Coordinates of C-alpha atoms in Angstrom, one line a residue:
X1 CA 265.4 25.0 -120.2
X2 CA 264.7 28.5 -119.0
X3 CA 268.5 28.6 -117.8
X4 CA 269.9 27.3 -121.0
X5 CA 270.9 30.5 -122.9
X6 CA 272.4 31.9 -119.5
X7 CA 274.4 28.4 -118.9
X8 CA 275.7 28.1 -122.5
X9 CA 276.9 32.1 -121.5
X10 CA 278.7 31.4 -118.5
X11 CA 280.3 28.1 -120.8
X12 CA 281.5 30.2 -123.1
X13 CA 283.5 32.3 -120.4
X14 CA 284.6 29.2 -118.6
X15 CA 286.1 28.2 -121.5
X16 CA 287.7 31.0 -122.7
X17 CA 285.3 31.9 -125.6
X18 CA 284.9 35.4 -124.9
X19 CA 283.5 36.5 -128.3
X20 CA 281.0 34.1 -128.1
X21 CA 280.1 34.8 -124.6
X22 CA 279.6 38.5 -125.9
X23 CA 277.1 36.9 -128.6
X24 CA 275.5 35.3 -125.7
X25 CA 275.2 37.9 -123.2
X26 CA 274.3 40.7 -126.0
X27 CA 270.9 38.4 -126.7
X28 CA 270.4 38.1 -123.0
X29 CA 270.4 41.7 -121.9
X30 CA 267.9 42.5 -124.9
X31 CA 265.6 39.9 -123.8
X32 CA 265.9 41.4 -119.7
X33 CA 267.6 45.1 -120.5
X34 CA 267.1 46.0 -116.8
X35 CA 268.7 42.9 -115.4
X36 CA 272.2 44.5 -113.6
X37 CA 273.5 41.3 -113.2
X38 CA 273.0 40.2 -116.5
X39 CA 274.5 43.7 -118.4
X40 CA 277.7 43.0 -115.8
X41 CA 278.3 39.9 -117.4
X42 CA 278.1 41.0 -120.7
X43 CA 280.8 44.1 -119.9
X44 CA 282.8 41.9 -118.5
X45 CA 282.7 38.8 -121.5
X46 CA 282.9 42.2 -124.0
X47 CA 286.1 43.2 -121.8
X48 CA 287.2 39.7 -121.9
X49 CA 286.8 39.8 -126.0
X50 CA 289.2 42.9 -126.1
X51 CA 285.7 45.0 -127.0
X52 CA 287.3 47.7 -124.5
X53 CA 285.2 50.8 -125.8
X54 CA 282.0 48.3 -126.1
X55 CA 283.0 47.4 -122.4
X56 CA 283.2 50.7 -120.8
X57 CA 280.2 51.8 -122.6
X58 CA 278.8 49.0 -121.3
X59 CA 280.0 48.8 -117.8
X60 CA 278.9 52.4 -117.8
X61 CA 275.1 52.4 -117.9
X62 CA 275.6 50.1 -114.8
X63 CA 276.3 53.2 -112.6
X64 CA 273.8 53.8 -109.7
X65 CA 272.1 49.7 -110.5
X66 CA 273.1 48.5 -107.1
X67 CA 276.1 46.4 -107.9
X68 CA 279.0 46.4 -105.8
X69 CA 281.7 49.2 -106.1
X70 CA 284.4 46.8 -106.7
X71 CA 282.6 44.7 -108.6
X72 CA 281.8 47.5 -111.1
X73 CA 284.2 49.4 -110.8
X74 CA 287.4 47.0 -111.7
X75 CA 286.1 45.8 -114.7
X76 CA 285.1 49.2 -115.9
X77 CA 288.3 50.8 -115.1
X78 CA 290.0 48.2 -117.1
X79 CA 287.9 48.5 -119.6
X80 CA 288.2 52.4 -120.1
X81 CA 291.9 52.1 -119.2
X82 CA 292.7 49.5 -122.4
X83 CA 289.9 51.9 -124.6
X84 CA 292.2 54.1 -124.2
X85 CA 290.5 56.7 -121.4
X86 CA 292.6 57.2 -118.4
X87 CA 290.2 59.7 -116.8
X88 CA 287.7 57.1 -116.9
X89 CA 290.3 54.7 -115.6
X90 CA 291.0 56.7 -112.9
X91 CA 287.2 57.9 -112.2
X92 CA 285.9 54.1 -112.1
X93 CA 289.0 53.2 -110.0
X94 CA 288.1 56.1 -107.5
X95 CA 285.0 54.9 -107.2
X96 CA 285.8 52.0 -105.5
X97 CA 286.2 52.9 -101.3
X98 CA 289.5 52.1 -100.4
X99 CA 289.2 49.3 -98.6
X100 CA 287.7 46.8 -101.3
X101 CA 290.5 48.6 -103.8
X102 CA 292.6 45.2 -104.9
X103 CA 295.9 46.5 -104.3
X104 CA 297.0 44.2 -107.4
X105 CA 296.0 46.9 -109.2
X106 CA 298.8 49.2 -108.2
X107 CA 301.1 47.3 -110.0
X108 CA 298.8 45.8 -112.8
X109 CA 300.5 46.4 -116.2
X110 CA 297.5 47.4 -117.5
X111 CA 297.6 50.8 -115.3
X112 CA 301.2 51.0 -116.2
X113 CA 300.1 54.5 -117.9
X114 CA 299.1 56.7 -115.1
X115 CA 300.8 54.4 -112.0
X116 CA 303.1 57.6 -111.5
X117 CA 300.1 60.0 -111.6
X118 CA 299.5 61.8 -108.1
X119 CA 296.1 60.5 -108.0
X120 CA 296.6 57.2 -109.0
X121 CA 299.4 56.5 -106.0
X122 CA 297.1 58.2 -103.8
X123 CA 294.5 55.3 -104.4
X124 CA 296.5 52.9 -103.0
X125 CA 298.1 55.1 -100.0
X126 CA 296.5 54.2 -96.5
X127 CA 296.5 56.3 -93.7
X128 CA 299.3 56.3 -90.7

């Protein structure tokens, strides 16, 4: 029963519900506010909801938890990115050591606002 709230969570984003997997999430990470894992989800479902400036706020109180780079920092960069915050975009993307930089991002449409900027293209430039 214990795992009930956190099942009905992940339902909700199986299924596509991301407003009500927000809901979920948001009473989740009160109830275990230092739970990493847990605040992830709920950037990502709140991301998934088009809540993109809940999302990178979010996502961004998540920096220096232990999560992944990649893990973090995708989400968050789309996040910021569709809030409207390029530099954030292009912080949270940098973020991210080259190697476990999807390089579906280069092209993602979502980028589509900064993909000429120097800095951007130098994310996804390897070396000869």
């Amino acid at each position: 029963r214990r795992a009930l709230p956190e099942a009905t969570a992940a339902a909700h984003v199986a299924s596509g519900n991301f407003a009500a997997a927000a809901a979920s999430y948001a009473e989740l990470v009160k109830a275990r506010p230092d739970d990493a894992r847990m605040r992830l989800s709920y950037g990502e479902a709140l991301l998934g909801a088009s809540q993109f400036a809940e999302a990178c706020t979010e996502l961004e109180k998540l920096k220096g938890k232990g999560l992944g780079a990649r893990d973090l920092g995708v989400p968050a960069a789309r996040a910021c990115m569709q809030k409207g915050d390029a530099e954030a975009a292009l912080a949270w993307l940098k973020s991210i050591p080259q190697r476990y930089l999807p390089r579906s991002l280069e092209k993602d449409p979502i980028f589509a606002p900064i993909q000429n900027r120097p800095e951007f293209k130098a994310l996804f430039q390897t070396g000869g």
